[in-house]
Coordinates of C-alpha atoms in Angstrom, one line a residue:
Chain J
X1 CA -25.8 7.1 -17.0
X2 CA -22.0 6.4 -15.2
X3 CA -20.5 8.2 -12.2
X4 CA -17.2 9.6 -13.3
X5 CA -14.5 6.8 -12.6
X6 CA -12.2 8.0 -9.5
X7 CA -9.7 5.5 -9.3
X8 CA -7.6 3.1 -11.7
X9 CA -6.6 -0.5 -10.4
X10 CA -4.0 -2.1 -12.3
X11 CA -3.3 -5.6 -13.0
X12 CA 0.4 -5.6 -13.0
X13 CA 2.0 -9.6 -14.3
X14 CA 1.4 -8.0 -17.8
X15 CA -0.2 -5.1 -17.8
X16 CA 2.0 -3.4 -16.5
X17 CA 5.2 -5.2 -16.4
X18 CA 6.8 -7.5 -18.4
X19 CA 7.3 -10.8 -16.6
X20 CA 8.1 -13.0 -19.5
X21 CA 10.9 -11.0 -20.8
X22 CA 12.9 -10.2 -17.9
X23 CA 12.2 -14.2 -16.5
X24 CA 13.7 -15.2 -20.0
X25 CA 16.7 -12.8 -19.8
X26 CA 17.9 -13.3 -16.1
X27 CA 17.7 -17.6 -16.6
X28 CA 19.3 -16.9 -20.4
X29 CA 21.8 -15.2 -18.1
X30 CA 22.4 -18.1 -15.3
X31 CA 22.8 -20.7 -18.5
X32 CA 21.0 -23.2 -17.0
X33 CA 20.5 -25.4 -19.8
X34 CA 16.9 -24.3 -20.5
X35 CA 15.5 -21.4 -22.5
X36 CA 15.5 -18.4 -20.4
X37 CA 12.0 -18.3 -22.7
X38 CA 10.7 -21.7 -21.8
X39 CA 11.6 -21.2 -18.4
X40 CA 9.8 -18.4 -18.2
X41 CA 6.7 -19.9 -20.2
X42 CA 6.5 -23.3 -17.6
X43 CA 7.4 -20.6 -14.1
X44 CA 3.7 -18.4 -15.4
X45 CA 1.6 -21.7 -16.6
X46 CA 2.3 -23.0 -12.7
X47 CA 0.6 -19.8 -11.3
X48 CA -3.4 -20.4 -12.2
X49 CA -3.5 -23.9 -11.2
X50 CA -1.3 -23.3 -7.5
X51 CA -3.4 -20.1 -7.1
X52 CA -6.4 -22.5 -7.6
X53 CA -5.2 -24.4 -4.8
X54 CA -5.7 -22.1 -2.4
X55 CA -9.3 -20.5 -3.8
X56 CA -10.8 -23.4 -3.9
X57 CA -9.1 -24.0 0.2
X58 CA -7.0 -27.2 -0.8
X59 CA -4.3 -24.9 0.6
X60 CA -4.3 -22.2 3.2
X61 CA -3.6 -18.8 2.1
X62 CA -0.3 -19.7 0.7
X63 CA 1.3 -15.6 -0.8
X64 CA 2.6 -15.5 -4.0
X65 CA 6.6 -15.7 -3.0
X66 CA 5.6 -19.4 -2.0
X67 CA 3.9 -20.7 -4.9
X68 CA 6.3 -19.4 -7.1
X69 CA 9.1 -20.8 -5.0
X70 CA 7.1 -24.4 -4.9
X71 CA 6.2 -24.1 -9.4
X72 CA 10.4 -22.9 -9.0
X73 CA 11.3 -26.1 -7.5
X74 CA 9.2 -28.6 -9.8
X75 CA 10.7 -27.0 -12.6
X76 CA 13.9 -27.7 -11.3
X77 CA 13.6 -31.0 -10.8
X78 CA 12.0 -31.5 -13.9
X79 CA 14.8 -30.9 -16.0
X80 CA 17.4 -31.6 -13.4
X81 CA 19.4 -28.3 -12.4
X82 CA 21.3 -28.2 -9.7
X83 CA 20.6 -25.0 -7.8
X84 CA 22.0 -24.1 -3.8
X85 CA 19.5 -22.5 -1.6
X86 CA 20.7 -19.1 -2.3
X87 CA 20.8 -19.0 -6.0
X88 CA 16.8 -20.7 -5.6
X89 CA 16.1 -17.5 -3.1
X90 CA 17.7 -15.2 -5.6
X91 CA 15.9 -16.4 -8.9
X92 CA 13.1 -16.7 -6.8
X93 CA 12.9 -13.0 -6.0
X94 CA 13.5 -12.2 -10.3
X95 CA 9.0 -11.6 -9.9
X96 CA 10.0 -8.6 -7.4
X97 CA 12.5 -7.2 -10.3
X98 CA 10.2 -7.7 -13.2
X99 CA 10.7 -4.8 -15.3
X100 CA 8.0 -2.4 -16.5
X101 CA 7.0 -1.9 -20.6
X102 CA 7.8 1.1 -22.5
X103 CA 5.3 3.1 -21.9
X104 CA 4.5 2.3 -18.3
X105 CA 6.5 4.8 -15.9
X106 CA 5.1 7.9 -19.0
X107 CA 1.3 6.6 -19.0
X108 CA 0.6 6.2 -15.2
X109 CA 2.1 9.2 -14.2
X110 CA -0.2 10.6 -16.9
X111 CA -3.5 8.6 -15.3
X112 CA -2.1 9.6 -11.7
X113 CA -2.3 13.1 -12.8
X114 CA -6.0 12.9 -13.0
X115 CA -7.1 10.0 -11.1
X116 CA -5.8 7.7 -8.0
X117 CA -3.7 4.4 -9.4
X118 CA -3.4 1.4 -7.4
X119 CA -2.2 -2.3 -8.8
X120 CA -4.6 -4.8 -8.0
X121 CA -2.7 -7.9 -8.2
X122 CA -2.3 -11.4 -7.0
X123 CA 1.2 -10.6 -6.0
X124 CA 2.2 -10.4 -2.9
X125 CA 2.7 -6.6 -1.0
X126 CA 6.3 -7.2 -0.6
X127 CA 6.8 -8.4 -3.9
X128 CA 4.7 -5.2 -5.7
X129 CA 7.0 -2.9 -2.9
X130 CA 9.9 -4.1 -4.4
X131 CA 9.0 -3.9 -7.9
X132 CA 7.9 -0.6 -7.6
X133 CA 10.5 0.6 -5.8
X134 CA 13.0 -1.0 -8.4
X135 CA 11.3 0.1 -11.7
X136 CA 10.7 3.7 -10.6
X137 CA 6.9 3.3 -10.5
X138 CA 4.5 5.9 -8.6
X139 CA 1.3 3.6 -7.0
X140 CA -1.0 5.9 -4.8
X141 CA -1.4 3.2 -2.9
X142 CA 0.0 -0.7 -2.9
X143 CA -3.0 -3.5 -2.9
X144 CA -3.2 -7.0 -3.5
X145 CA -4.7 -10.2 -3.1
X146 CA -2.5 -10.7 0.1
X147 CA -5.2 -7.7 2.1
X148 CA -8.3 -9.4 0.9
X149 CA -6.9 -13.3 1.4
X150 CA -8.4 -13.6 -2.3
X151 CA -7.1 -13.9 -5.2
X152 CA -8.5 -12.5 -7.8
X153 CA -10.9 -13.4 -9.9
X154 CA -13.1 -13.5 -6.7
X155 CA -15.5 -10.8 -6.5
X156 CA -13.9 -9.5 -2.8
X157 CA -10.7 -7.9 -4.6
X158 CA -12.7 -5.7 -7.0
X159 CA -15.4 -4.7 -4.1
X160 CA -12.8 -4.7 -1.6
X161 CA -10.9 -1.6 -3.6
X162 CA -14.8 0.1 -3.5
X163 CA -14.4 -0.4 -0.2
X164 CA -10.8 0.6 0.7
X165 CA -11.8 4.5 -1.1
X166 CA -15.5 4.1 -0.1
X167 CA -16.4 4.5 -3.9
X168 CA -19.2 2.8 -5.9
X169 CA -18.1 0.0 -8.1
X170 CA -19.2 1.9 -10.9
X171 CA -16.4 4.6 -9.8
X172 CA -13.1 2.1 -9.9
X173 CA -12.2 1.1 -13.7
X174 CA -10.1 -2.2 -13.9
X175 CA -7.1 -1.9 -16.2
X176 CA -5.8 -5.5 -17.5
X177 CA -4.4 -7.3 -20.6
X178 CA -6.5 -10.0 -19.2
X179 CA -10.5 -10.7 -20.4
X180 CA -11.1 -13.0 -17.1
X181 CA -10.3 -10.4 -14.9
X182 CA -11.7 -8.1 -16.6
X183 CA -14.8 -10.0 -16.9
X184 CA -14.8 -10.5 -13.2
X185 CA -14.9 -7.3 -12.5
X186 CA -17.7 -6.0 -15.0
X187 CA -19.6 -8.6 -13.3
X188 CA -18.7 -6.7 -10.5
X189 CA -20.3 -3.4 -11.7
X190 CA -16.5 -2.2 -12.1
X191 CA -15.4 0.2 -15.1
X192 CA -13.5 -1.8 -17.7
X193 CA -9.8 -1.2 -20.0
X194 CA -8.8 -3.4 -21.5
X195 CA -5.1 -3.1 -23.1
X196 CA -3.1 -4.3 -25.3
X197 CA 0.2 -6.3 -24.6
X198 CA 0.9 -8.4 -28.2
X199 CA 4.1 -9.9 -26.4
X200 CA 2.9 -11.0 -23.1
X201 CA 4.2 -14.4 -23.8
X202 CA 7.3 -13.8 -25.1
X203 CA 7.9 -13.6 -28.9
X204 CA 6.8 -16.9 -29.8
X205 CA 3.1 -16.9 -28.5
X206 CA 0.7 -14.7 -31.0
X207 CA -1.1 -13.2 -28.1
X208 CA -4.5 -12.2 -28.9
X209 CA -5.4 -8.5 -28.4
X210 CA -8.2 -8.0 -30.8
X211 CA -11.0 -5.2 -29.4
X212 CA -13.9 -6.6 -27.4
X213 CA -17.0 -5.0 -27.3
X214 CA -17.3 -6.4 -23.7
X215 CA -15.1 -3.6 -22.1
X216 CA -15.1 -0.1 -22.0
X217 CA -11.8 0.7 -23.3
X218 CA -9.9 -0.3 -25.8
X219 CA -6.3 0.8 -25.5
X220 CA -2.8 -0.3 -27.5
X221 CA -0.3 1.1 -24.2
X222 CA -0.7 3.1 -21.1
X223 CA -0.3 6.3 -22.8
X224 CA -3.3 5.3 -25.1
X225 CA -5.2 4.8 -22.0
X226 CA -4.2 8.3 -21.1
X227 CA -5.1 9.9 -24.0
X228 CA -8.4 8.0 -24.4
X229 CA -9.2 9.4 -20.7
X230 CA -8.2 13.0 -21.3
X231 CA -5.1 13.2 -19.5
X232 CA -2.4 16.0 -20.1
Chain H
X1 CA 25.1 -7.5 17.0
X2 CA 21.6 -6.0 15.2
X3 CA 21.9 -6.6 11.6
X4 CA 21.4 -4.0 9.4
X5 CA 17.7 -2.4 9.6
X6 CA 16.4 -2.6 5.9
X7 CA 12.7 -1.5 6.2
X8 CA 11.9 2.2 8.5
X9 CA 8.3 1.5 9.7
X10 CA 6.7 4.8 10.1
X11 CA 4.0 6.1 12.9
X12 CA 1.9 8.6 10.6
X13 CA -0.5 11.1 13.0
X14 CA 2.2 13.6 15.0
X15 CA 4.9 11.9 13.2
X16 CA 5.0 12.7 9.7
X17 CA 1.8 15.0 9.5
X18 CA 0.4 17.5 11.6
X19 CA -3.0 17.1 12.8
X20 CA -3.4 19.6 15.2
X21 CA -2.5 22.2 13.8
X22 CA -4.5 21.0 10.0
X23 CA -7.6 20.7 12.1
X24 CA -7.1 24.0 14.2
X25 CA -6.7 25.8 10.5
X26 CA -9.8 24.1 9.0
X27 CA -12.5 24.2 11.9
X28 CA -11.3 27.9 12.5
X29 CA -11.9 28.8 8.7
X30 CA -15.0 27.4 9.6
X31 CA -15.8 29.6 12.5
X32 CA -17.9 27.2 14.5
X33 CA -17.7 28.6 17.9
X34 CA -15.2 27.1 18.9
X35 CA -11.4 27.4 18.3
X36 CA -9.8 25.0 16.3
X37 CA -6.9 24.4 19.0
X38 CA -10.1 22.9 21.6
X39 CA -11.8 21.0 18.4
X40 CA -8.7 19.1 17.3
X41 CA -7.7 18.0 21.3
X42 CA -10.7 17.2 21.7
X43 CA -11.2 15.1 18.8
X44 CA -8.0 13.4 18.8
X45 CA -9.2 13.0 22.2
X46 CA -11.2 10.8 21.9
X47 CA -9.4 8.5 19.4
X48 CA -7.5 6.4 22.0
X49 CA -10.8 4.8 23.8
X50 CA -12.6 4.7 20.5
X51 CA -10.0 2.4 19.7
X52 CA -9.9 1.0 22.4
X53 CA -13.1 -0.6 22.0
X54 CA -12.0 -2.4 19.1
X55 CA -9.1 -3.6 20.5
X56 CA -11.1 -5.2 23.3
X57 CA -14.0 -6.9 21.0
X58 CA -16.4 -4.5 22.4
X59 CA -16.5 -2.9 18.8
X60 CA -16.0 -5.0 15.6
X61 CA -13.3 -4.0 13.1
X62 CA -14.1 -0.1 12.2
X63 CA -12.1 1.8 10.5
X64 CA -10.3 5.0 11.8
X65 CA -12.4 6.8 8.9
X66 CA -15.9 5.3 11.5
X67 CA -14.8 5.6 14.6
X68 CA -13.5 9.8 13.6
X69 CA -17.0 10.2 12.2
X70 CA -18.7 8.7 15.4
X71 CA -16.4 11.1 17.5
X72 CA -17.4 14.3 14.9
X73 CA -21.2 13.6 16.0
X74 CA -20.4 13.7 19.3
X75 CA -18.6 17.1 19.2
X76 CA -20.3 18.6 17.5
X77 CA -23.5 17.6 19.8
X78 CA -22.2 18.3 22.8
X79 CA -21.3 22.3 21.5
X80 CA -24.6 22.7 20.1
X81 CA -23.3 22.9 16.3
X82 CA -25.9 22.6 13.8
X83 CA -23.5 21.3 10.5
X84 CA -25.6 19.1 7.2
X85 CA -24.5 15.9 6.8
X86 CA -22.6 17.1 3.3
X87 CA -20.4 19.4 5.7
X88 CA -19.5 16.9 8.1
X89 CA -18.3 14.0 5.7
X90 CA -15.7 16.7 4.3
X91 CA -14.5 18.0 7.9
X92 CA -14.6 14.3 8.7
X93 CA -12.3 14.1 5.5
X94 CA -9.8 16.9 6.9
X95 CA -7.8 13.9 8.4
X96 CA -6.8 12.6 4.4
X97 CA -5.6 16.2 4.3
X98 CA -3.4 16.9 6.7
X99 CA -0.3 18.8 6.3
X100 CA 3.5 17.4 6.5
X101 CA 5.6 19.1 9.0
X102 CA 8.3 21.1 7.3
X103 CA 11.0 18.9 7.6
X104 CA 8.9 16.0 6.7
X105 CA 9.3 15.8 2.8
X106 CA 13.2 16.3 2.1
X107 CA 13.9 14.0 5.2
X108 CA 11.2 11.2 4.1
X109 CA 13.2 11.4 0.1
X110 CA 16.9 10.6 2.1
X111 CA 15.9 7.8 3.8
X112 CA 13.9 6.1 1.0
X113 CA 17.6 6.8 -1.3
X114 CA 18.8 4.4 1.6
X115 CA 15.8 2.2 2.8
X116 CA 12.6 0.8 1.9
X117 CA 10.2 3.6 4.1
X118 CA 6.3 2.8 4.5
X119 CA 4.1 3.7 6.9
X120 CA 2.3 1.7 10.4
X121 CA -0.4 3.5 11.5
X122 CA -4.1 3.2 12.6
X123 CA -5.2 5.3 9.6
X124 CA -7.2 3.3 7.3
X125 CA -5.1 2.8 3.8
X126 CA -7.5 5.0 1.6
X127 CA -7.4 8.0 4.4
X128 CA -3.4 7.4 4.0
X129 CA -3.3 6.9 0.4
X130 CA -5.5 10.3 -0.3
X131 CA -3.1 12.4 3.0
X132 CA -0.1 11.2 0.5
X133 CA -1.4 12.2 -2.5
X134 CA -2.1 15.4 -1.4
X135 CA 0.8 16.2 0.4
X136 CA 3.1 14.4 -2.2
X137 CA 4.5 12.3 0.2
X138 CA 6.3 9.4 -1.7
X139 CA 6.1 5.8 0.3
X140 CA 7.5 2.4 -1.2
X141 CA 4.6 0.9 0.5
X142 CA 1.6 1.8 2.9
X143 CA 0.6 -0.5 5.5
X144 CA -2.3 0.2 7.9
X145 CA -3.6 -1.5 10.9
X146 CA -6.7 -2.2 8.2
X147 CA -3.9 -5.0 6.9
X148 CA -4.0 -6.4 9.8
X149 CA -7.5 -6.0 11.0
X150 CA -5.1 -5.1 14.5
X151 CA -4.0 -1.3 16.3
X152 CA -1.0 -0.7 17.3
X153 CA 0.2 -1.3 20.1
X154 CA -0.9 -4.6 19.4
X155 CA 2.4 -7.1 18.1
X156 CA 0.3 -8.1 15.0
X157 CA 1.1 -4.5 13.8
X158 CA 4.9 -5.0 13.8
X159 CA 5.6 -8.3 13.4
X160 CA 2.9 -7.8 10.7
X161 CA 5.2 -5.3 8.4
X162 CA 8.4 -8.0 9.0
X163 CA 5.9 -10.7 7.5
X164 CA 5.2 -8.8 4.6
X165 CA 8.9 -8.3 3.8
X166 CA 10.0 -11.1 4.9
X167 CA 12.6 -10.1 7.2
X168 CA 13.8 -10.4 11.1
X169 CA 12.0 -7.8 13.8
X170 CA 15.6 -6.6 14.1
X171 CA 15.8 -5.5 10.2
X172 CA 13.1 -3.3 11.0
X173 CA 12.9 0.6 12.9
X174 CA 10.0 2.2 13.5
X175 CA 10.0 5.8 13.7
X176 CA 7.2 7.2 15.8
X177 CA 6.9 10.7 18.1
X178 CA 5.1 8.4 21.1
X179 CA 7.0 6.1 23.3
X180 CA 3.8 3.9 23.9
X181 CA 4.2 3.0 20.0
X182 CA 8.1 2.5 20.4
X183 CA 8.1 0.5 23.3
X184 CA 5.2 -2.0 21.9
X185 CA 7.6 -2.1 18.4
X186 CA 10.7 -2.9 21.1
X187 CA 8.8 -5.3 22.6
X188 CA 8.5 -7.2 19.5
X189 CA 12.1 -6.8 18.9
X190 CA 12.3 -4.1 16.4
X191 CA 14.7 -0.8 16.2
X192 CA 13.2 2.3 17.8
X193 CA 13.6 6.2 16.7
X194 CA 12.0 8.7 18.2
X195 CA 11.0 11.9 16.4
X196 CA 10.7 15.3 18.6
X197 CA 7.8 16.3 17.8
X198 CA 7.4 19.7 20.3
X199 CA 4.2 21.4 18.8
X200 CA 2.2 17.9 17.9
X201 CA -1.0 19.2 20.6
X202 CA -0.6 22.1 19.3
X203 CA 0.8 25.5 20.7
X204 CA -1.1 25.3 24.3
X205 CA 1.2 21.8 25.2
X206 CA 4.1 21.4 26.4
X207 CA 4.6 17.8 25.0
X208 CA 7.9 15.9 26.6
X209 CA 10.4 14.9 23.8
X210 CA 13.3 14.3 25.9
X211 CA 15.8 11.9 24.9
X212 CA 14.9 8.2 26.2
X213 CA 17.3 5.8 26.8
X214 CA 15.0 3.1 26.1
X215 CA 15.2 3.7 22.5
X216 CA 17.9 3.1 20.3
X217 CA 17.7 6.9 18.0
X218 CA 16.3 9.9 19.0
X219 CA 16.3 12.3 16.4
X220 CA 15.0 16.5 15.8
X221 CA 13.3 15.6 13.2
X222 CA 13.7 13.6 10.1
X223 CA 16.4 15.5 8.4
X224 CA 18.3 14.6 12.0
X225 CA 17.4 10.8 11.4
X226 CA 18.3 10.9 7.7
X227 CA 21.9 12.9 9.0
X228 CA 22.0 10.1 12.1
X229 CA 21.2 7.1 9.5
X230 CA 24.0 8.1 6.9
X231 CA 21.7 8.8 4.3
X232 CA 23.1 11.3 1.5

């Protein structure tokens, strides 16, 4: 018999906000000679390897803003794009301006009426605070890998959320669009909800959103999750 | 010439919420044979010495919830009050239920429209999140000594806020009702705003709220601060 869930912890990039679409639109507007879709894909594909360098200890603790900037500089060099420092800084902060999916704001408000809702993101605290303020998202608490000095999927992150709220792992549910994240949370004893984000990687990629029986819940979007969790 | 302030960081206990009044009312309702005013004063007076034991390394990192509980158990023993474990746990969590001052909610909303507003409290993250949810306070980011593993007035806390938002110390203003907190922030190069809280220590204590020229701003309450900072 599972204890009742008290805290919903949300993955953010892809689950709550549309990184691909936001970046593609900003890059297309800059007219850099690379398609926004390709640029977004390249930027994001540098992300897991960069974090893995931190997770393996090759790099000391480095926040995502700085990892994003390292990857951005490589992309610009590879494509021979000339951008001055101010423009690079501004473009790098597009991750602070990512827009929510259409169901995000209303879905989170319904979930917040019944649960404590927090982020559990590899994004740094400043990034997540800017994003929430900009998008109008109201979290009960913003938590980040930066607090735990461990990136997901390290268990210190999921168990860190439970510790902060003084709850058992079974009283926390991770909400995410990514199976590896959910599997790692489940391995810590947390509950799991998979969210379908068919367009996370842009219109050109057929993202697999099939139901996986390994997870406790499977929802079309955050409104569907609120329905399944009995929120008004 | 100072750079413009971007982030307002708030002390919480006493500055934003009325710890004395909330605790006194809850304790009086329990009819323990000690006046709520005395109980609140005793509990709070154990707080600085307990934190100092952590700051000096006598105690390892210990969050405020646990320090509050140690002090509570001592008070109950001193007064020969018999409370079972569930009742002690509930009473200890009164710090998660502290109520805002009458000007807090409206003042913070005005300040939030122009600045990024965050907490910088020695209270732990779970406590601050519960308090904000319960009181209806909307922070852009909840920051705590728990994130920095240092208690105020250690400089790591004030400088930690600046680091998280990637700003210079002069772009952060600490808002607090306590001179020692403000002096420590000023020593780090941060701006300072003193808030008058004449009733912080209850009706029996004449709390000194005179203007101190050492601080950049002096405000009657958070609405007055919003006026002085030109918020709509």
